[in-house]
Amino acid sequence: MTSYRSTIRRAALAPAALCAALVLGGCAGQSGGSAGHTAHDSASPAAAASSAAASSAGSAHNAADVSFARDMIPHHRQAVEMADLAVTRASSAEVRKLASEIRKAQDPEIRTLSGWLTAWGEQVPARGAGHHSGHTMPGMMGEGDMSALENSSGPAFDTAFLKLMTAHHEGAVAMAGTEVAEGAHRGAKKLARSVISSQTAEISRMRSSARG
């Protein structure tokens, strides 16, 4: 009789023990899965950023990309220098506004282009390199043009600025077009397209202001 009751108790306890084991196992599995998921999620932003950086740094580039960066840096520097003159010399509010926008756009682009050259193991042009005299980039001003702009003010400055900056922008657009056609670096080609879009729009504004 005792043996019979013991057998019944063991039979009754077995499903309960099995259930407990399954519950504990399920919880452990769920906990492990949750921990793994949490670890994965917390690592995802850093992993994504690292992957993006590696992709950008490893983006293929060629000689056209290097030439574009090397030439556009002094080209942009001269545009920024011209824009700086407008702060104290321009009489037109539109010219001052345009000059401010040019500086705001081209200063960061200079830093970006410089960063690419450094990453590619190339030398960043020193300040003054290709500047004014002896330049080969389209649209760059010579010493005479720059001196004339520096020595003018008021409406005469506005007229000279619009004329010279229009030619300067046209040169930048041509350089950017070459990069789009011949470059390989994704970032450089994207920047070149941005230069074409933004500076073509500014050329239209300057021509309109010059006529007005």
mmCIF file with all atom_site columns, C-alpha atoms in Angstrom:
data_model
loop_
_atom_site.group_PDB
_atom_site.id
_atom_site.type_symbol
_atom_site.label_atom_id
_atom_site.label_alt_id
_atom_site.label_comp_id
_atom_site.label_asym_id
_atom_site.label_entity_id
_atom_site.label_seq_id
_atom_site.pdbx_PDB_ins_code
_atom_site.Cartn_x
_atom_site.Cartn_y
_atom_site.Cartn_z
_atom_site.occupancy
_atom_site.B_iso_or_equiv
_atom_site.pdbx_formal_charge
_atom_site.auth_seq_id
_atom_site.auth_comp_id
_atom_site.auth_asym_id
_atom_site.auth_atom_id
_atom_site.pdbx_PDB_model_num
ATOM 1   C CA . MET A 1 1   ? 0.000  0.000   0.000   1.00 0.00 ? 1   MET A CA 1
ATOM 2   C CA . THR A 1 2   ? 2.830  2.344   0.973   1.00 0.00 ? 2   THR A CA 1
ATOM 3   C CA . SER A 1 3   ? 4.638  1.489   -2.212  1.00 0.00 ? 3   SER A CA 1
ATOM 4   C CA . TYR A 1 4   ? 1.494  2.166   -4.211  1.00 0.00 ? 4   TYR A CA 1
ATOM 5   C CA . ARG A 1 5   ? 1.017  5.660   -2.637  1.00 0.00 ? 5   ARG A CA 1
ATOM 6   C CA . SER A 1 6   ? 4.728  6.504   -3.250  1.00 0.00 ? 6   SER A CA 1
ATOM 7   C CA . THR A 1 7   ? 4.324  5.541   -6.875  1.00 0.00 ? 7   THR A CA 1
ATOM 8   C CA . ILE A 1 8   ? 1.260  7.790   -7.181  1.00 0.00 ? 8   ILE A CA 1
ATOM 9   C CA . ARG A 1 9   ? 3.106  10.752  -5.563  1.00 0.00 ? 9   ARG A CA 1
ATOM 10  C CA . ARG A 1 10  ? 6.084  10.306  -7.893  1.00 0.00 ? 10  ARG A CA 1
ATOM 11  C CA . ALA A 1 11  ? 3.767  10.174  -10.871 1.00 0.00 ? 11  ALA A CA 1
ATOM 12  C CA . ALA A 1 12  ? 2.013  13.360  -9.744  1.00 0.00 ? 12  ALA A CA 1
ATOM 13  C CA . LEU A 1 13  ? 5.259  15.214  -9.090  1.00 0.00 ? 13  LEU A CA 1
ATOM 14  C CA . ALA A 1 14  ? 6.881  14.292  -12.414 1.00 0.00 ? 14  ALA A CA 1
ATOM 15  C CA . PRO A 1 15  ? 4.748  16.590  -14.618 1.00 0.00 ? 15  PRO A CA 1
ATOM 16  C CA . ALA A 1 16  ? 5.222  19.444  -12.123 1.00 0.00 ? 16  ALA A CA 1
ATOM 17  C CA . ALA A 1 17  ? 8.984  18.948  -12.133 1.00 0.00 ? 17  ALA A CA 1
ATOM 18  C CA . LEU A 1 18  ? 8.987  18.779  -15.896 1.00 0.00 ? 18  LEU A CA 1
ATOM 19  C CA . CYS A 1 19  ? 6.935  21.965  -16.125 1.00 0.00 ? 19  CYS A CA 1
ATOM 20  C CA . ALA A 1 20  ? 9.255  23.780  -13.718 1.00 0.00 ? 20  ALA A CA 1
ATOM 21  C CA . ALA A 1 21  ? 12.242 22.684  -15.741 1.00 0.00 ? 21  ALA A CA 1
ATOM 22  C CA . LEU A 1 22  ? 10.627 23.873  -18.931 1.00 0.00 ? 22  LEU A CA 1
ATOM 23  C CA . VAL A 1 23  ? 9.689  27.229  -17.373 1.00 0.00 ? 23  VAL A CA 1
ATOM 24  C CA . LEU A 1 24  ? 13.178 27.724  -15.981 1.00 0.00 ? 24  LEU A CA 1
ATOM 25  C CA . GLY A 1 25  ? 14.682 26.668  -19.268 1.00 0.00 ? 25  GLY A CA 1
ATOM 26  C CA . GLY A 1 26  ? 12.391 29.011  -21.163 1.00 0.00 ? 26  GLY A CA 1
ATOM 27  C CA . CYS A 1 27  ? 13.253 31.889  -18.858 1.00 0.00 ? 27  CYS A CA 1
ATOM 28  C CA . ALA A 1 28  ? 16.934 31.169  -19.152 1.00 0.00 ? 28  ALA A CA 1
ATOM 29  C CA . GLY A 1 29  ? 16.633 31.036  -22.919 1.00 0.00 ? 29  GLY A CA 1
ATOM 30  C CA . GLN A 1 30  ? 14.575 34.215  -22.944 1.00 0.00 ? 30  GLN A CA 1
ATOM 31  C CA . SER A 1 31  ? 17.020 35.930  -20.606 1.00 0.00 ? 31  SER A CA 1
ATOM 32  C CA . GLY A 1 32  ? 19.962 34.872  -22.690 1.00 0.00 ? 32  GLY A CA 1
ATOM 33  C CA . GLY A 1 33  ? 18.204 35.947  -25.862 1.00 0.00 ? 33  GLY A CA 1
ATOM 34  C CA . SER A 1 34  ? 17.261 39.271  -24.318 1.00 0.00 ? 34  SER A CA 1
ATOM 35  C CA . ALA A 1 35  ? 20.791 39.860  -23.059 1.00 0.00 ? 35  ALA A CA 1
ATOM 36  C CA . GLY A 1 36  ? 22.166 39.001  -26.442 1.00 0.00 ? 36  GLY A CA 1
ATOM 37  C CA . HIS A 1 37  ? 19.678 41.309  -28.095 1.00 0.00 ? 37  HIS A CA 1
ATOM 38  C CA . THR A 1 38  ? 20.489 44.135  -25.699 1.00 0.00 ? 38  THR A CA 1
ATOM 39  C CA . ALA A 1 39  ? 24.209 43.736  -26.263 1.00 0.00 ? 39  ALA A CA 1
ATOM 40  C CA . HIS A 1 40  ? 23.678 43.723  -29.987 1.00 0.00 ? 40  HIS A CA 1
ATOM 41  C CA . ASP A 1 41  ? 21.494 46.828  -29.884 1.00 0.00 ? 41  ASP A CA 1
ATOM 42  C CA . SER A 1 42  ? 23.944 48.773  -27.731 1.00 0.00 ? 42  SER A CA 1
ATOM 43  C CA . ALA A 1 43  ? 26.782 47.892  -30.064 1.00 0.00 ? 43  ALA A CA 1
ATOM 44  C CA . SER A 1 44  ? 24.840 48.646  -33.235 1.00 0.00 ? 44  SER A CA 1
ATOM 45  C CA . PRO A 1 45  ? 25.289 52.465  -33.395 1.00 0.00 ? 45  PRO A CA 1
ATOM 46  C CA . ALA A 1 46  ? 29.038 52.211  -32.802 1.00 0.00 ? 46  ALA A CA 1
ATOM 47  C CA . ALA A 1 47  ? 29.338 49.351  -35.263 1.00 0.00 ? 47  ALA A CA 1
ATOM 48  C CA . ALA A 1 48  ? 27.336 51.252  -37.842 1.00 0.00 ? 48  ALA A CA 1
ATOM 49  C CA . ALA A 1 49  ? 29.440 54.394  -37.363 1.00 0.00 ? 49  ALA A CA 1
ATOM 50  C CA . SER A 1 50  ? 32.637 52.376  -37.584 1.00 0.00 ? 50  SER A CA 1
ATOM 51  C CA . SER A 1 51  ? 31.405 50.661  -40.721 1.00 0.00 ? 51  SER A CA 1
ATOM 52  C CA . ALA A 1 52  ? 30.413 53.987  -42.304 1.00 0.00 ? 52  ALA A CA 1
ATOM 53  C CA . ALA A 1 53  ? 33.785 55.539  -41.465 1.00 0.00 ? 53  ALA A CA 1
ATOM 54  C CA . ALA A 1 54  ? 35.628 52.549  -42.855 1.00 0.00 ? 54  ALA A CA 1
ATOM 55  C CA . SER A 1 55  ? 33.534 52.675  -45.992 1.00 0.00 ? 55  SER A CA 1
ATOM 56  C CA . SER A 1 56  ? 34.244 56.386  -46.492 1.00 0.00 ? 56  SER A CA 1
ATOM 57  C CA . ALA A 1 57  ? 37.965 56.048  -45.792 1.00 0.00 ? 57  ALA A CA 1
ATOM 58  C CA . GLY A 1 58  ? 38.188 53.034  -48.056 1.00 0.00 ? 58  GLY A CA 1
ATOM 59  C CA . SER A 1 59  ? 36.268 54.609  -50.909 1.00 0.00 ? 59  SER A CA 1
ATOM 60  C CA . ALA A 1 60  ? 38.313 54.303  -54.090 1.00 0.00 ? 60  ALA A CA 1
ATOM 61  C CA . HIS A 1 61  ? 39.881 57.489  -55.415 1.00 0.00 ? 61  HIS A CA 1
ATOM 62  C CA . ASN A 1 62  ? 41.949 58.311  -58.475 1.00 0.00 ? 62  ASN A CA 1
ATOM 63  C CA . ALA A 1 63  ? 44.175 61.063  -59.874 1.00 0.00 ? 63  ALA A CA 1
ATOM 64  C CA . ALA A 1 64  ? 41.164 63.154  -60.893 1.00 0.00 ? 64  ALA A CA 1
ATOM 65  C CA . ASP A 1 65  ? 39.936 63.188  -57.286 1.00 0.00 ? 65  ASP A CA 1
ATOM 66  C CA . VAL A 1 66  ? 43.348 64.324  -56.034 1.00 0.00 ? 66  VAL A CA 1
ATOM 67  C CA . SER A 1 67  ? 43.549 67.091  -58.655 1.00 0.00 ? 67  SER A CA 1
ATOM 68  C CA . PHE A 1 68  ? 40.034 68.237  -57.838 1.00 0.00 ? 68  PHE A CA 1
ATOM 69  C CA . ALA A 1 69  ? 40.809 68.526  -54.126 1.00 0.00 ? 69  ALA A CA 1
ATOM 70  C CA . ARG A 1 70  ? 44.199 70.162  -54.644 1.00 0.00 ? 70  ARG A CA 1
ATOM 71  C CA . ASP A 1 71  ? 42.850 72.762  -57.071 1.00 0.00 ? 71  ASP A CA 1
ATOM 72  C CA . MET A 1 72  ? 39.538 73.456  -55.368 1.00 0.00 ? 72  MET A CA 1
ATOM 73  C CA . ILE A 1 73  ? 41.150 74.284  -52.013 1.00 0.00 ? 73  ILE A CA 1
ATOM 74  C CA . PRO A 1 74  ? 43.035 77.406  -53.214 1.00 0.00 ? 74  PRO A CA 1
ATOM 75  C CA . HIS A 1 75  ? 40.113 78.219  -55.492 1.00 0.00 ? 75  HIS A CA 1
ATOM 76  C CA . HIS A 1 76  ? 37.732 78.222  -52.531 1.00 0.00 ? 76  HIS A CA 1
ATOM 77  C CA . ARG A 1 77  ? 40.230 80.122  -50.376 1.00 0.00 ? 77  ARG A CA 1
ATOM 78  C CA . GLN A 1 78  ? 40.288 82.959  -52.874 1.00 0.00 ? 78  GLN A CA 1
ATOM 79  C CA . ALA A 1 79  ? 36.481 83.060  -52.976 1.00 0.00 ? 79  ALA A CA 1
ATOM 80  C CA . VAL A 1 80  ? 36.426 83.291  -49.166 1.00 0.00 ? 80  VAL A CA 1
ATOM 81  C CA . GLU A 1 81  ? 39.007 86.079  -49.282 1.00 0.00 ? 81  GLU A CA 1
ATOM 82  C CA . MET A 1 82  ? 36.844 87.973  -51.763 1.00 0.00 ? 82  MET A CA 1
ATOM 83  C CA . ALA A 1 83  ? 33.802 87.410  -49.572 1.00 0.00 ? 83  ALA A CA 1
ATOM 84  C CA . ASP A 1 84  ? 35.669 88.788  -46.554 1.00 0.00 ? 84  ASP A CA 1
ATOM 85  C CA . LEU A 1 85  ? 36.309 92.038  -48.426 1.00 0.00 ? 85  LEU A CA 1
ATOM 86  C CA . ALA A 1 86  ? 32.577 92.512  -48.959 1.00 0.00 ? 86  ALA A CA 1
ATOM 87  C CA . VAL A 1 87  ? 31.978 92.852  -45.221 1.00 0.00 ? 87  VAL A CA 1
ATOM 88  C CA . THR A 1 88  ? 33.497 96.349  -45.086 1.00 0.00 ? 88  THR A CA 1
ATOM 89  C CA . ARG A 1 89  ? 33.499 97.421  -48.732 1.00 0.00 ? 89  ARG A CA 1
ATOM 90  C CA . ALA A 1 90  ? 30.153 96.423  -50.264 1.00 0.00 ? 90  ALA A CA 1
ATOM 91  C CA . SER A 1 91  ? 27.300 98.891  -50.316 1.00 0.00 ? 91  SER A CA 1
ATOM 92  C CA . SER A 1 92  ? 24.679 96.436  -51.569 1.00 0.00 ? 92  SER A CA 1
ATOM 93  C CA . ALA A 1 93  ? 22.841 94.340  -48.999 1.00 0.00 ? 93  ALA A CA 1
ATOM 94  C CA . GLU A 1 94  ? 22.463 91.605  -51.625 1.00 0.00 ? 94  GLU A CA 1
ATOM 95  C CA . VAL A 1 95  ? 26.223 91.525  -52.238 1.00 0.00 ? 95  VAL A CA 1
ATOM 96  C CA . ARG A 1 96  ? 26.927 91.299  -48.516 1.00 0.00 ? 96  ARG A CA 1
ATOM 97  C CA . LYS A 1 97  ? 24.359 88.523  -48.137 1.00 0.00 ? 97  LYS A CA 1
ATOM 98  C CA . LEU A 1 98  ? 25.776 86.599  -51.083 1.00 0.00 ? 98  LEU A CA 1
ATOM 99  C CA . ALA A 1 99  ? 29.318 86.983  -49.750 1.00 0.00 ? 99  ALA A CA 1
ATOM 100 C CA . SER A 1 100 ? 28.231 85.639  -46.351 1.00 0.00 ? 100 SER A CA 1
ATOM 101 C CA . GLU A 1 101 ? 26.600 82.603  -47.980 1.00 0.00 ? 101 GLU A CA 1
ATOM 102 C CA . ILE A 1 102 ? 29.695 81.920  -50.079 1.00 0.00 ? 102 ILE A CA 1
ATOM 103 C CA . ARG A 1 103 ? 31.929 81.921  -47.012 1.00 0.00 ? 103 ARG A CA 1
ATOM 104 C CA . LYS A 1 104 ? 29.484 79.774  -45.043 1.00 0.00 ? 104 LYS A CA 1
ATOM 105 C CA . ALA A 1 105 ? 29.399 77.156  -47.822 1.00 0.00 ? 105 ALA A CA 1
ATOM 106 C CA . GLN A 1 106 ? 33.032 77.095  -48.894 1.00 0.00 ? 106 GLN A CA 1
ATOM 107 C CA . ASP A 1 107 ? 34.861 77.147  -45.555 1.00 0.00 ? 107 ASP A CA 1
ATOM 108 C CA . PRO A 1 108 ? 33.514 73.677  -44.591 1.00 0.00 ? 108 PRO A CA 1
ATOM 109 C CA . GLU A 1 109 ? 34.234 72.379  -48.096 1.00 0.00 ? 109 GLU A CA 1
ATOM 110 C CA . ILE A 1 110 ? 37.877 73.440  -47.734 1.00 0.00 ? 110 ILE A CA 1
ATOM 111 C CA . ARG A 1 111 ? 38.108 71.408  -44.530 1.00 0.00 ? 111 ARG A CA 1
ATOM 112 C CA . THR A 1 112 ? 36.470 68.403  -46.194 1.00 0.00 ? 112 THR A CA 1
ATOM 113 C CA . LEU A 1 113 ? 38.794 68.525  -49.216 1.00 0.00 ? 113 LEU A CA 1
ATOM 114 C CA . SER A 1 114 ? 41.819 68.916  -46.932 1.00 0.00 ? 114 SER A CA 1
ATOM 115 C CA . GLY A 1 115 ? 40.702 65.901  -44.900 1.00 0.00 ? 115 GLY A CA 1
ATOM 116 C CA . TRP A 1 116 ? 40.456 63.749  -48.021 1.00 0.00 ? 116 TRP A CA 1
ATOM 117 C CA . LEU A 1 117 ? 43.945 64.701  -49.188 1.00 0.00 ? 117 LEU A CA 1
ATOM 118 C CA . THR A 1 118 ? 45.358 63.859  -45.768 1.00 0.00 ? 118 THR A CA 1
ATOM 119 C CA . ALA A 1 119 ? 43.535 60.501  -45.728 1.00 0.00 ? 119 ALA A CA 1
ATOM 120 C CA . TRP A 1 120 ? 44.887 59.742  -49.201 1.00 0.00 ? 120 TRP A CA 1
ATOM 121 C CA . GLY A 1 121 ? 48.456 60.502  -48.130 1.00 0.00 ? 121 GLY A CA 1
ATOM 122 C CA . GLU A 1 122 ? 48.562 63.621  -50.309 1.00 0.00 ? 122 GLU A CA 1
ATOM 123 C CA . GLN A 1 123 ? 49.828 67.074  -49.380 1.00 0.00 ? 123 GLN A CA 1
ATOM 124 C CA . VAL A 1 124 ? 47.295 69.797  -48.604 1.00 0.00 ? 124 VAL A CA 1
ATOM 125 C CA . PRO A 1 125 ? 48.125 72.969  -50.583 1.00 0.00 ? 125 PRO A CA 1
ATOM 126 C CA . ALA A 1 126 ? 49.792 75.600  -48.421 1.00 0.00 ? 126 ALA A CA 1
ATOM 127 C CA . ARG A 1 127 ? 48.084 78.951  -48.145 1.00 0.00 ? 127 ARG A CA 1
ATOM 128 C CA . GLY A 1 128 ? 49.067 81.042  -51.114 1.00 0.00 ? 128 GLY A CA 1
ATOM 129 C CA . ALA A 1 129 ? 49.727 78.011  -53.325 1.00 0.00 ? 129 ALA A CA 1
ATOM 130 C CA . GLY A 1 130 ? 48.283 78.716  -56.774 1.00 0.00 ? 130 GLY A CA 1
ATOM 131 C CA . HIS A 1 131 ? 47.041 82.013  -55.379 1.00 0.00 ? 131 HIS A CA 1
ATOM 132 C CA . HIS A 1 132 ? 46.647 85.036  -57.663 1.00 0.00 ? 132 HIS A CA 1
ATOM 133 C CA . SER A 1 133 ? 49.686 84.959  -59.983 1.00 0.00 ? 133 SER A CA 1
ATOM 134 C CA . GLY A 1 134 ? 50.797 81.798  -61.703 1.00 0.00 ? 134 GLY A CA 1
ATOM 135 C CA . HIS A 1 135 ? 47.494 80.016  -61.138 1.00 0.00 ? 135 HIS A CA 1
ATOM 136 C CA . THR A 1 136 ? 46.121 77.472  -63.575 1.00 0.00 ? 136 THR A CA 1
ATOM 137 C CA . MET A 1 137 ? 42.610 77.040  -62.177 1.00 0.00 ? 137 MET A CA 1
ATOM 138 C CA . PRO A 1 138 ? 39.785 78.551  -64.249 1.00 0.00 ? 138 PRO A CA 1
ATOM 139 C CA . GLY A 1 139 ? 38.202 81.649  -62.762 1.00 0.00 ? 139 GLY A CA 1
ATOM 140 C CA . MET A 1 140 ? 41.066 82.492  -60.391 1.00 0.00 ? 140 MET A CA 1
ATOM 141 C CA . MET A 1 141 ? 41.910 86.184  -60.151 1.00 0.00 ? 141 MET A CA 1
ATOM 142 C CA . GLY A 1 142 ? 45.365 87.578  -60.827 1.00 0.00 ? 142 GLY A CA 1
ATOM 143 C CA . GLU A 1 143 ? 47.190 90.056  -58.597 1.00 0.00 ? 143 GLU A CA 1
ATOM 144 C CA . GLY A 1 144 ? 45.824 93.035  -60.501 1.00 0.00 ? 144 GLY A CA 1
ATOM 145 C CA . ASP A 1 145 ? 42.206 91.997  -60.143 1.00 0.00 ? 145 ASP A CA 1
ATOM 146 C CA . MET A 1 146 ? 42.576 91.270  -56.451 1.00 0.00 ? 146 MET A CA 1
ATOM 147 C CA . SER A 1 147 ? 44.342 94.573  -55.789 1.00 0.00 ? 147 SER A CA 1
ATOM 148 C CA . ALA A 1 148 ? 41.645 96.473  -57.669 1.00 0.00 ? 148 ALA A CA 1
ATOM 149 C CA . LEU A 1 149 ? 38.953 94.759  -55.611 1.00 0.00 ? 149 LEU A CA 1
ATOM 150 C CA . GLU A 1 150 ? 40.783 95.474  -52.347 1.00 0.00 ? 150 GLU A CA 1
ATOM 151 C CA . ASN A 1 151 ? 41.133 99.156  -53.244 1.00 0.00 ? 151 ASN A CA 1
ATOM 152 C CA . SER A 1 152 ? 37.496 99.689  -54.205 1.00 0.00 ? 152 SER A CA 1
ATOM 153 C CA . SER A 1 153 ? 34.423 100.295 -52.096 1.00 0.00 ? 153 SER A CA 1
ATOM 154 C CA . GLY A 1 154 ? 30.751 101.146 -52.390 1.00 0.00 ? 154 GLY A CA 1
ATOM 155 C CA . PRO A 1 155 ? 28.998 100.650 -55.743 1.00 0.00 ? 155 PRO A CA 1
ATOM 156 C CA . ALA A 1 156 ? 32.352 100.237 -57.552 1.00 0.00 ? 156 ALA A CA 1
ATOM 157 C CA . PHE A 1 157 ? 33.190 97.312  -55.271 1.00 0.00 ? 157 PHE A CA 1
ATOM 158 C CA . ASP A 1 158 ? 29.754 95.780  -55.801 1.00 0.00 ? 158 ASP A CA 1
ATOM 159 C CA . THR A 1 159 ? 30.171 95.900  -59.572 1.00 0.00 ? 159 THR A CA 1
ATOM 160 C CA . ALA A 1 160 ? 33.689 94.443  -59.502 1.00 0.00 ? 160 ALA A CA 1
ATOM 161 C CA . PHE A 1 161 ? 32.753 91.780  -56.961 1.00 0.00 ? 161 PHE A CA 1
ATOM 162 C CA . LEU A 1 162 ? 29.782 90.543  -58.969 1.00 0.00 ? 162 LEU A CA 1
ATOM 163 C CA . LYS A 1 163 ? 31.795 90.423  -62.188 1.00 0.00 ? 163 LYS A CA 1
ATOM 164 C CA . LEU A 1 164 ? 34.825 88.686  -60.703 1.00 0.00 ? 164 LEU A CA 1
ATOM 165 C CA . MET A 1 165 ? 32.889 86.271  -58.495 1.00 0.00 ? 165 MET A CA 1
ATOM 166 C CA . THR A 1 166 ? 30.709 85.242  -61.433 1.00 0.00 ? 166 THR A CA 1
ATOM 167 C CA . ALA A 1 167 ? 33.837 84.313  -63.417 1.00 0.00 ? 167 ALA A CA 1
ATOM 168 C CA . HIS A 1 168 ? 35.251 82.618  -60.312 1.00 0.00 ? 168 HIS A CA 1
ATOM 169 C CA . HIS A 1 169 ? 32.106 80.521  -59.866 1.00 0.00 ? 169 HIS A CA 1
ATOM 170 C CA . GLU A 1 170 ? 32.065 79.588  -63.553 1.00 0.00 ? 170 GLU A CA 1
ATOM 171 C CA . GLY A 1 171 ? 35.589 78.257  -63.124 1.00 0.00 ? 171 GLY A CA 1
ATOM 172 C CA . ALA A 1 172 ? 34.559 76.232  -60.065 1.00 0.00 ? 172 ALA A CA 1
ATOM 173 C CA . VAL A 1 173 ? 31.606 74.757  -61.940 1.00 0.00 ? 173 VAL A CA 1
ATOM 174 C CA . ALA A 1 174 ? 33.918 73.698  -64.783 1.00 0.00 ? 174 ALA A CA 1
ATOM 175 C CA . MET A 1 175 ? 36.343 72.061  -62.330 1.00 0.00 ? 175 MET A CA 1
ATOM 176 C CA . ALA A 1 176 ? 33.480 70.280  -60.591 1.00 0.00 ? 176 ALA A CA 1
ATOM 177 C CA . GLY A 1 177 ? 32.180 69.049  -63.929 1.00 0.00 ? 177 GLY A CA 1
ATOM 178 C CA . THR A 1 178 ? 35.546 67.429  -64.630 1.00 0.00 ? 178 THR A CA 1
ATOM 179 C CA . GLU A 1 179 ? 35.436 65.700  -61.245 1.00 0.00 ? 179 GLU A CA 1
ATOM 180 C CA . VAL A 1 180 ? 31.945 64.346  -61.878 1.00 0.00 ? 180 VAL A CA 1
ATOM 181 C CA . ALA A 1 181 ? 33.036 62.999  -65.261 1.00 0.00 ? 181 ALA A CA 1
ATOM 182 C CA . GLU A 1 182 ? 36.451 61.612  -64.320 1.00 0.00 ? 182 GLU A CA 1
ATOM 183 C CA . GLY A 1 183 ? 36.575 61.138  -60.540 1.00 0.00 ? 183 GLY A CA 1
ATOM 184 C CA . ALA A 1 184 ? 36.061 57.888  -58.651 1.00 0.00 ? 184 ALA A CA 1
ATOM 185 C CA . HIS A 1 185 ? 35.626 58.914  -55.001 1.00 0.00 ? 185 HIS A CA 1
ATOM 186 C CA . ARG A 1 186 ? 31.965 58.908  -54.000 1.00 0.00 ? 186 ARG A CA 1
ATOM 187 C CA . GLY A 1 187 ? 32.276 61.801  -51.577 1.00 0.00 ? 187 GLY A CA 1
ATOM 188 C CA . ALA A 1 188 ? 34.288 63.974  -53.948 1.00 0.00 ? 188 ALA A CA 1
ATOM 189 C CA . LYS A 1 189 ? 31.821 63.439  -56.786 1.00 0.00 ? 189 LYS A CA 1
ATOM 190 C CA . LYS A 1 190 ? 28.937 64.261  -54.457 1.00 0.00 ? 190 LYS A CA 1
ATOM 191 C CA . LEU A 1 191 ? 30.638 67.482  -53.358 1.00 0.00 ? 191 LEU A CA 1
ATOM 192 C CA . ALA A 1 192 ? 31.337 68.356  -56.997 1.00 0.00 ? 192 ALA A CA 1
ATOM 193 C CA . ARG A 1 193 ? 27.657 67.970  -57.845 1.00 0.00 ? 193 ARG A CA 1
ATOM 194 C CA . SER A 1 194 ? 26.790 70.221  -54.903 1.00 0.00 ? 194 SER A CA 1
ATOM 195 C CA . VAL A 1 195 ? 29.253 72.849  -56.157 1.00 0.00 ? 195 VAL A CA 1
ATOM 196 C CA . ILE A 1 196 ? 27.667 72.738  -59.602 1.00 0.00 ? 196 ILE A CA 1
ATOM 197 C CA . SER A 1 197 ? 24.153 73.110  -58.192 1.00 0.00 ? 197 SER A CA 1
ATOM 198 C CA . SER A 1 198 ? 24.822 75.816  -55.612 1.00 0.00 ? 198 SER A CA 1
ATOM 199 C CA . GLN A 1 199 ? 27.243 77.928  -57.614 1.00 0.00 ? 199 GLN A CA 1
ATOM 200 C CA . THR A 1 200 ? 25.169 77.802  -60.784 1.00 0.00 ? 200 THR A CA 1
ATOM 201 C CA . ALA A 1 201 ? 22.278 79.224  -58.749 1.00 0.00 ? 201 ALA A CA 1
ATOM 202 C CA . GLU A 1 202 ? 24.560 81.921  -57.313 1.00 0.00 ? 202 GLU A CA 1
ATOM 203 C CA . ILE A 1 203 ? 25.782 82.827  -60.805 1.00 0.00 ? 203 ILE A CA 1
ATOM 204 C CA . SER A 1 204 ? 22.157 83.504  -61.801 1.00 0.00 ? 204 SER A CA 1
ATOM 205 C CA . ARG A 1 205 ? 21.684 85.688  -58.717 1.00 0.00 ? 205 ARG A CA 1
ATOM 206 C CA . MET A 1 206 ? 24.859 87.663  -59.396 1.00 0.00 ? 206 MET A CA 1
ATOM 207 C CA . ARG A 1 207 ? 23.978 88.249  -63.039 1.00 0.00 ? 207 ARG A CA 1
ATOM 208 C CA . SER A 1 208 ? 20.552 89.447  -61.998 1.00 0.00 ? 208 SER A CA 1
ATOM 209 C CA . SER A 1 209 ? 22.044 91.796  -59.380 1.00 0.00 ? 209 SER A CA 1
ATOM 210 C CA . ALA A 1 210 ? 24.580 93.137  -61.894 1.00 0.00 ? 210 ALA A CA 1
ATOM 211 C CA . ARG A 1 211 ? 21.777 93.983  -64.329 1.00 0.00 ? 211 ARG A CA 1
ATOM 212 C CA . GLY A 1 212 ? 19.585 95.503  -61.633 1.00 0.00 ? 212 GLY A CA 1
#
